[in-house]
Protein backbone atom coordinates (compact mmCIF):
# COMPACT_ATOMS: atom_id res chain seq x y z
CA UNK A 1 0.00 0.00 0.00
CA UNK A 2 2.82 2.44 0.86
CA UNK A 3 4.47 1.84 -2.54
CA UNK A 4 1.23 2.78 -4.28
CA UNK A 5 1.26 6.18 -2.59
CA UNK A 6 4.93 6.72 -3.48
CA UNK A 7 4.07 5.93 -7.10
CA UNK A 8 1.32 8.59 -7.03
CA UNK A 9 3.34 11.16 -5.07
CA UNK A 10 3.48 13.60 -8.01
CA UNK A 11 -0.22 13.23 -8.78
CA UNK A 12 -1.11 13.82 -5.13
CA UNK A 13 1.09 16.93 -5.09
CA UNK A 14 -0.46 18.33 -8.28
CA UNK A 15 -4.03 17.77 -7.09
CA UNK A 16 -3.27 19.34 -3.70
CA UNK A 17 -1.63 22.28 -5.48
CA UNK A 18 -4.82 22.67 -7.54
CA UNK A 19 -6.88 22.69 -4.34
CA UNK A 20 -4.53 25.27 -2.81
CA UNK A 21 -4.60 27.51 -5.89
CA UNK A 22 -8.39 27.35 -6.03
CA UNK A 23 -8.65 28.26 -2.33
CA UNK A 24 -6.49 31.33 -2.91
CA UNK A 25 -8.40 32.42 -6.01
CA UNK A 26 -11.90 31.68 -4.75
CA UNK A 27 -11.40 33.31 -1.35
CA UNK A 28 -9.97 36.41 -3.02
CA UNK A 29 -12.80 36.38 -5.56
CA UNK A 30 -15.46 36.20 -2.85
CA UNK A 31 -13.83 38.92 -0.72
CA UNK A 32 -13.29 41.27 -3.68
CA UNK A 33 -16.27 40.09 -5.70
CA UNK A 34 -17.32 43.59 -6.80
CA UNK A 35 -13.88 44.20 -8.30
CA UNK A 36 -13.71 41.03 -10.40
CA UNK A 37 -15.28 40.92 -13.85
CA UNK A 38 -18.29 38.65 -13.33
CA UNK A 39 -21.51 38.00 -15.25
CA UNK A 40 -24.60 39.73 -13.84
CA UNK A 41 -26.18 36.47 -12.66
CA UNK A 42 -23.18 35.40 -10.55
CA UNK A 43 -23.00 36.09 -6.82
CA UNK A 44 -20.33 35.51 -4.16
CA UNK A 45 -22.52 32.72 -2.76
CA UNK A 46 -22.52 30.90 -6.12
CA UNK A 47 -18.75 31.30 -6.44
CA UNK A 48 -18.36 29.87 -2.95
CA UNK A 49 -20.83 27.04 -3.63
CA UNK A 50 -19.06 26.12 -6.87
CA UNK A 51 -15.79 25.63 -4.99
CA UNK A 52 -17.59 23.20 -2.65
CA UNK A 53 -18.82 21.26 -5.70
CA UNK A 54 -15.59 21.17 -7.71
CA UNK A 55 -13.14 20.39 -4.91
CA UNK A 56 -14.73 17.08 -3.86
CA UNK A 57 -14.66 16.05 -7.53
CA UNK A 58 -10.88 16.54 -7.57
CA UNK A 59 -10.39 14.76 -4.25
CA UNK A 60 -12.63 11.91 -5.40
CA UNK A 61 -10.69 11.63 -8.67
CA UNK A 62 -7.44 11.47 -6.73
CA UNK A 63 -8.74 8.80 -4.36
CA UNK A 64 -10.09 6.68 -7.23
CA UNK A 65 -6.83 7.07 -9.18
CA UNK A 66 -4.64 6.13 -6.21
CA UNK A 67 -6.75 3.07 -5.44
CA UNK A 68 -5.45 1.57 -8.71
CA UNK A 69 -8.33 2.69 -10.84
CA UNK A 70 -6.43 5.40 -12.69
CA UNK A 71 -8.53 4.91 -15.81
CA UNK A 72 -11.70 5.81 -13.94
CA UNK A 73 -9.98 8.43 -11.81
CA UNK A 74 -8.53 10.28 -14.77
CA UNK A 75 -11.96 11.38 -16.03
CA UNK A 76 -12.78 12.85 -12.64
CA UNK A 77 -9.36 14.56 -12.60
CA UNK A 78 -9.93 15.94 -16.10
CA UNK A 79 -13.33 17.27 -15.01
CA UNK A 80 -11.77 18.87 -11.94
CA UNK A 81 -9.03 20.49 -14.00
CA UNK A 82 -11.54 21.81 -16.53
CA UNK A 83 -13.55 23.31 -13.70
CA UNK A 84 -10.36 25.01 -12.54
CA UNK A 85 -9.89 26.47 -16.01
CA UNK A 86 -13.24 28.23 -15.72
CA UNK A 87 -11.33 30.94 -13.86
CA UNK A 88 -10.07 32.08 -17.25
CA UNK A 89 -13.62 33.18 -18.08
CA UNK A 90 -12.90 36.35 -16.09
CA UNK A 91 -11.15 37.50 -19.25
CA UNK A 92 -14.30 36.96 -21.29
CA UNK A 93 -16.48 39.39 -19.31
CA UNK A 94 -16.77 42.97 -20.46
CA UNK A 95 -16.51 45.29 -17.50
CA UNK A 96 -15.25 48.65 -16.35
CA UNK A 97 -13.41 46.91 -13.52
CA UNK A 98 -9.66 46.89 -13.88
CA UNK A 99 -8.13 43.70 -12.53
CA UNK A 100 -5.18 44.00 -10.20
CA UNK A 101 -1.91 42.13 -10.45
CA UNK A 102 -3.13 39.95 -7.58
CA UNK A 103 -6.28 39.02 -9.49
CA UNK A 104 -4.33 38.15 -12.64
CA UNK A 105 -1.80 36.18 -10.58
CA UNK A 106 -4.43 34.12 -8.77
CA UNK A 107 -6.38 33.41 -11.96
CA UNK A 108 -3.26 32.29 -13.80
CA UNK A 109 -1.89 30.33 -10.85
CA UNK A 110 -5.11 28.32 -10.78
CA UNK A 111 -5.13 27.91 -14.58
CA UNK A 112 -1.49 26.80 -14.73
CA UNK A 113 -2.11 24.25 -11.99
CA UNK A 114 -5.13 22.94 -13.91
CA UNK A 115 -3.13 22.71 -17.15
CA UNK A 116 -0.37 20.87 -15.25
CA UNK A 117 -2.91 18.35 -13.93
CA UNK A 118 -4.29 17.74 -17.43
CA UNK A 119 -0.78 17.34 -18.84
CA UNK A 120 0.34 14.98 -16.07
CA UNK A 121 -2.70 12.72 -16.35
CA UNK A 122 -2.42 12.69 -20.15
CA UNK A 123 1.31 11.85 -20.05
CA UNK A 124 0.67 9.12 -17.47
CA UNK A 125 -1.67 7.35 -19.87
CA UNK A 126 0.51 7.99 -22.88
CA UNK A 127 3.43 6.35 -21.04
CA UNK A 128 1.24 3.46 -19.87
CA UNK A 129 0.02 2.69 -23.40
CA UNK A 130 3.56 2.91 -24.76
CA UNK A 131 4.75 -0.02 -22.64
PDB file of C-alpha atoms in Angstrom:
ATOM      1  CA  UNK A   1       0.000   0.000   0.000  1.00  0.00           C
ATOM      2  CA  UNK A   2       2.823   2.438   0.856  1.00  0.00           C
ATOM      3  CA  UNK A   3       4.474   1.840  -2.543  1.00  0.00           C
ATOM      4  CA  UNK A   4       1.231   2.777  -4.284  1.00  0.00           C
ATOM      5  CA  UNK A   5       1.264   6.183  -2.590  1.00  0.00           C
ATOM      6  CA  UNK A   6       4.930   6.722  -3.478  1.00  0.00           C
ATOM      7  CA  UNK A   7       4.065   5.933  -7.103  1.00  0.00           C
ATOM      8  CA  UNK A   8       1.323   8.586  -7.032  1.00  0.00           C
ATOM      9  CA  UNK A   9       3.336  11.161  -5.072  1.00  0.00           C
ATOM     10  CA  UNK A  10       3.477  13.600  -8.014  1.00  0.00           C
ATOM     11  CA  UNK A  11      -0.215  13.228  -8.783  1.00  0.00           C
ATOM     12  CA  UNK A  12      -1.109  13.820  -5.133  1.00  0.00           C
ATOM     13  CA  UNK A  13       1.091  16.933  -5.092  1.00  0.00           C
ATOM     14  CA  UNK A  14      -0.457  18.331  -8.281  1.00  0.00           C
ATOM     15  CA  UNK A  15      -4.029  17.768  -7.093  1.00  0.00           C
ATOM     16  CA  UNK A  16      -3.272  19.344  -3.703  1.00  0.00           C
ATOM     17  CA  UNK A  17      -1.633  22.280  -5.477  1.00  0.00           C
ATOM     18  CA  UNK A  18      -4.817  22.674  -7.542  1.00  0.00           C
ATOM     19  CA  UNK A  19      -6.878  22.693  -4.341  1.00  0.00           C
ATOM     20  CA  UNK A  20      -4.528  25.268  -2.813  1.00  0.00           C
ATOM     21  CA  UNK A  21      -4.596  27.513  -5.888  1.00  0.00           C
ATOM     22  CA  UNK A  22      -8.386  27.347  -6.026  1.00  0.00           C
ATOM     23  CA  UNK A  23      -8.649  28.262  -2.334  1.00  0.00           C
ATOM     24  CA  UNK A  24      -6.489  31.333  -2.913  1.00  0.00           C
ATOM     25  CA  UNK A  25      -8.396  32.425  -6.005  1.00  0.00           C
ATOM     26  CA  UNK A  26     -11.905  31.680  -4.750  1.00  0.00           C
ATOM     27  CA  UNK A  27     -11.399  33.313  -1.346  1.00  0.00           C
ATOM     28  CA  UNK A  28      -9.968  36.413  -3.021  1.00  0.00           C
ATOM     29  CA  UNK A  29     -12.799  36.377  -5.564  1.00  0.00           C
ATOM     30  CA  UNK A  30     -15.458  36.197  -2.849  1.00  0.00           C
ATOM     31  CA  UNK A  31     -13.833  38.921  -0.722  1.00  0.00           C
ATOM     32  CA  UNK A  32     -13.291  41.267  -3.676  1.00  0.00           C
ATOM     33  CA  UNK A  33     -16.271  40.095  -5.700  1.00  0.00           C
ATOM     34  CA  UNK A  34     -17.322  43.592  -6.797  1.00  0.00           C
ATOM     35  CA  UNK A  35     -13.879  44.199  -8.302  1.00  0.00           C
ATOM     36  CA  UNK A  36     -13.709  41.026 -10.405  1.00  0.00           C
ATOM     37  CA  UNK A  37     -15.284  40.922 -13.849  1.00  0.00           C
ATOM     38  CA  UNK A  38     -18.293  38.654 -13.331  1.00  0.00           C
ATOM     39  CA  UNK A  39     -21.511  38.004 -15.254  1.00  0.00           C
ATOM     40  CA  UNK A  40     -24.601  39.728 -13.840  1.00  0.00           C
ATOM     41  CA  UNK A  41     -26.182  36.469 -12.663  1.00  0.00           C
ATOM     42  CA  UNK A  42     -23.178  35.397 -10.553  1.00  0.00           C
ATOM     43  CA  UNK A  43     -23.002  36.093  -6.817  1.00  0.00           C
ATOM     44  CA  UNK A  44     -20.331  35.507  -4.159  1.00  0.00           C
ATOM     45  CA  UNK A  45     -22.523  32.720  -2.764  1.00  0.00           C
ATOM     46  CA  UNK A  46     -22.518  30.903  -6.124  1.00  0.00           C
ATOM     47  CA  UNK A  47     -18.748  31.295  -6.437  1.00  0.00           C
ATOM     48  CA  UNK A  48     -18.361  29.868  -2.949  1.00  0.00           C
ATOM     49  CA  UNK A  49     -20.830  27.041  -3.630  1.00  0.00           C
ATOM     50  CA  UNK A  50     -19.063  26.118  -6.873  1.00  0.00           C
ATOM     51  CA  UNK A  51     -15.788  25.627  -4.989  1.00  0.00           C
ATOM     52  CA  UNK A  52     -17.586  23.203  -2.650  1.00  0.00           C
ATOM     53  CA  UNK A  53     -18.817  21.257  -5.696  1.00  0.00           C
ATOM     54  CA  UNK A  54     -15.593  21.171  -7.712  1.00  0.00           C
ATOM     55  CA  UNK A  55     -13.137  20.392  -4.911  1.00  0.00           C
ATOM     56  CA  UNK A  56     -14.735  17.083  -3.860  1.00  0.00           C
ATOM     57  CA  UNK A  57     -14.658  16.053  -7.531  1.00  0.00           C
ATOM     58  CA  UNK A  58     -10.877  16.543  -7.569  1.00  0.00           C
ATOM     59  CA  UNK A  59     -10.387  14.760  -4.250  1.00  0.00           C
ATOM     60  CA  UNK A  60     -12.631  11.907  -5.402  1.00  0.00           C
ATOM     61  CA  UNK A  61     -10.693  11.625  -8.667  1.00  0.00           C
ATOM     62  CA  UNK A  62      -7.436  11.466  -6.730  1.00  0.00           C
ATOM     63  CA  UNK A  63      -8.741   8.798  -4.361  1.00  0.00           C
ATOM     64  CA  UNK A  64     -10.085   6.676  -7.229  1.00  0.00           C
ATOM     65  CA  UNK A  65      -6.828   7.066  -9.176  1.00  0.00           C
ATOM     66  CA  UNK A  66      -4.638   6.127  -6.206  1.00  0.00           C
ATOM     67  CA  UNK A  67      -6.752   3.072  -5.443  1.00  0.00           C
ATOM     68  CA  UNK A  68      -5.455   1.565  -8.715  1.00  0.00           C
ATOM     69  CA  UNK A  69      -8.329   2.695 -10.840  1.00  0.00           C
ATOM     70  CA  UNK A  70      -6.428   5.402 -12.686  1.00  0.00           C
ATOM     71  CA  UNK A  71      -8.526   4.906 -15.811  1.00  0.00           C
ATOM     72  CA  UNK A  72     -11.703   5.812 -13.943  1.00  0.00           C
ATOM     73  CA  UNK A  73      -9.977   8.430 -11.809  1.00  0.00           C
ATOM     74  CA  UNK A  74      -8.528  10.277 -14.774  1.00  0.00           C
ATOM     75  CA  UNK A  75     -11.957  11.375 -16.027  1.00  0.00           C
ATOM     76  CA  UNK A  76     -12.782  12.846 -12.636  1.00  0.00           C
ATOM     77  CA  UNK A  77      -9.361  14.561 -12.603  1.00  0.00           C
ATOM     78  CA  UNK A  78      -9.927  15.940 -16.102  1.00  0.00           C
ATOM     79  CA  UNK A  79     -13.330  17.274 -15.009  1.00  0.00           C
ATOM     80  CA  UNK A  80     -11.767  18.867 -11.938  1.00  0.00           C
ATOM     81  CA  UNK A  81      -9.026  20.489 -14.004  1.00  0.00           C
ATOM     82  CA  UNK A  82     -11.540  21.810 -16.529  1.00  0.00           C
ATOM     83  CA  UNK A  83     -13.551  23.307 -13.696  1.00  0.00           C
ATOM     84  CA  UNK A  84     -10.363  25.015 -12.544  1.00  0.00           C
ATOM     85  CA  UNK A  85      -9.888  26.466 -16.006  1.00  0.00           C
ATOM     86  CA  UNK A  86     -13.241  28.226 -15.720  1.00  0.00           C
ATOM     87  CA  UNK A  87     -11.334  30.941 -13.856  1.00  0.00           C
ATOM     88  CA  UNK A  88     -10.066  32.085 -17.249  1.00  0.00           C
ATOM     89  CA  UNK A  89     -13.615  33.180 -18.084  1.00  0.00           C
ATOM     90  CA  UNK A  90     -12.899  36.349 -16.087  1.00  0.00           C
ATOM     91  CA  UNK A  91     -11.150  37.497 -19.248  1.00  0.00           C
ATOM     92  CA  UNK A  92     -14.302  36.958 -21.295  1.00  0.00           C
ATOM     93  CA  UNK A  93     -16.479  39.387 -19.314  1.00  0.00           C
ATOM     94  CA  UNK A  94     -16.772  42.971 -20.459  1.00  0.00           C
ATOM     95  CA  UNK A  95     -16.512  45.294 -17.497  1.00  0.00           C
ATOM     96  CA  UNK A  96     -15.251  48.647 -16.351  1.00  0.00           C
ATOM     97  CA  UNK A  97     -13.408  46.907 -13.522  1.00  0.00           C
ATOM     98  CA  UNK A  98      -9.658  46.885 -13.878  1.00  0.00           C
ATOM     99  CA  UNK A  99      -8.135  43.702 -12.533  1.00  0.00           C
ATOM    100  CA  UNK A 100      -5.182  44.000 -10.196  1.00  0.00           C
ATOM    101  CA  UNK A 101      -1.905  42.132 -10.449  1.00  0.00           C
ATOM    102  CA  UNK A 102      -3.126  39.954  -7.579  1.00  0.00           C
ATOM    103  CA  UNK A 103      -6.279  39.022  -9.488  1.00  0.00           C
ATOM    104  CA  UNK A 104      -4.330  38.147 -12.638  1.00  0.00           C
ATOM    105  CA  UNK A 105      -1.802  36.180 -10.583  1.00  0.00           C
ATOM    106  CA  UNK A 106      -4.432  34.124  -8.770  1.00  0.00           C
ATOM    107  CA  UNK A 107      -6.384  33.410 -11.955  1.00  0.00           C
ATOM    108  CA  UNK A 108      -3.256  32.287 -13.801  1.00  0.00           C
ATOM    109  CA  UNK A 109      -1.893  30.328 -10.846  1.00  0.00           C
ATOM    110  CA  UNK A 110      -5.108  28.317 -10.781  1.00  0.00           C
ATOM    111  CA  UNK A 111      -5.132  27.913 -14.579  1.00  0.00           C
ATOM    112  CA  UNK A 112      -1.491  26.801 -14.733  1.00  0.00           C
ATOM    113  CA  UNK A 113      -2.108  24.246 -11.987  1.00  0.00           C
ATOM    114  CA  UNK A 114      -5.130  22.938 -13.909  1.00  0.00           C
ATOM    115  CA  UNK A 115      -3.126  22.708 -17.146  1.00  0.00           C
ATOM    116  CA  UNK A 116      -0.375  20.866 -15.254  1.00  0.00           C
ATOM    117  CA  UNK A 117      -2.908  18.350 -13.930  1.00  0.00           C
ATOM    118  CA  UNK A 118      -4.288  17.744 -17.434  1.00  0.00           C
ATOM    119  CA  UNK A 119      -0.775  17.341 -18.843  1.00  0.00           C
ATOM    120  CA  UNK A 120       0.339  14.982 -16.068  1.00  0.00           C
ATOM    121  CA  UNK A 121      -2.695  12.719 -16.345  1.00  0.00           C
ATOM    122  CA  UNK A 122      -2.419  12.688 -20.148  1.00  0.00           C
ATOM    123  CA  UNK A 123       1.306  11.851 -20.049  1.00  0.00           C
ATOM    124  CA  UNK A 124       0.673   9.122 -17.473  1.00  0.00           C
ATOM    125  CA  UNK A 125      -1.669   7.346 -19.875  1.00  0.00           C
ATOM    126  CA  UNK A 126       0.514   7.988 -22.880  1.00  0.00           C
ATOM    127  CA  UNK A 127       3.430   6.346 -21.043  1.00  0.00           C
ATOM    128  CA  UNK A 128       1.235   3.456 -19.871  1.00  0.00           C
ATOM    129  CA  UNK A 129       0.016   2.688 -23.403  1.00  0.00           C
ATOM    130  CA  UNK A 130       3.560   2.908 -24.760  1.00  0.00           C
ATOM    131  CA  UNK A 131       4.747  -0.019 -22.642  1.00  0.00           C
TER     132      UNK A 131
END
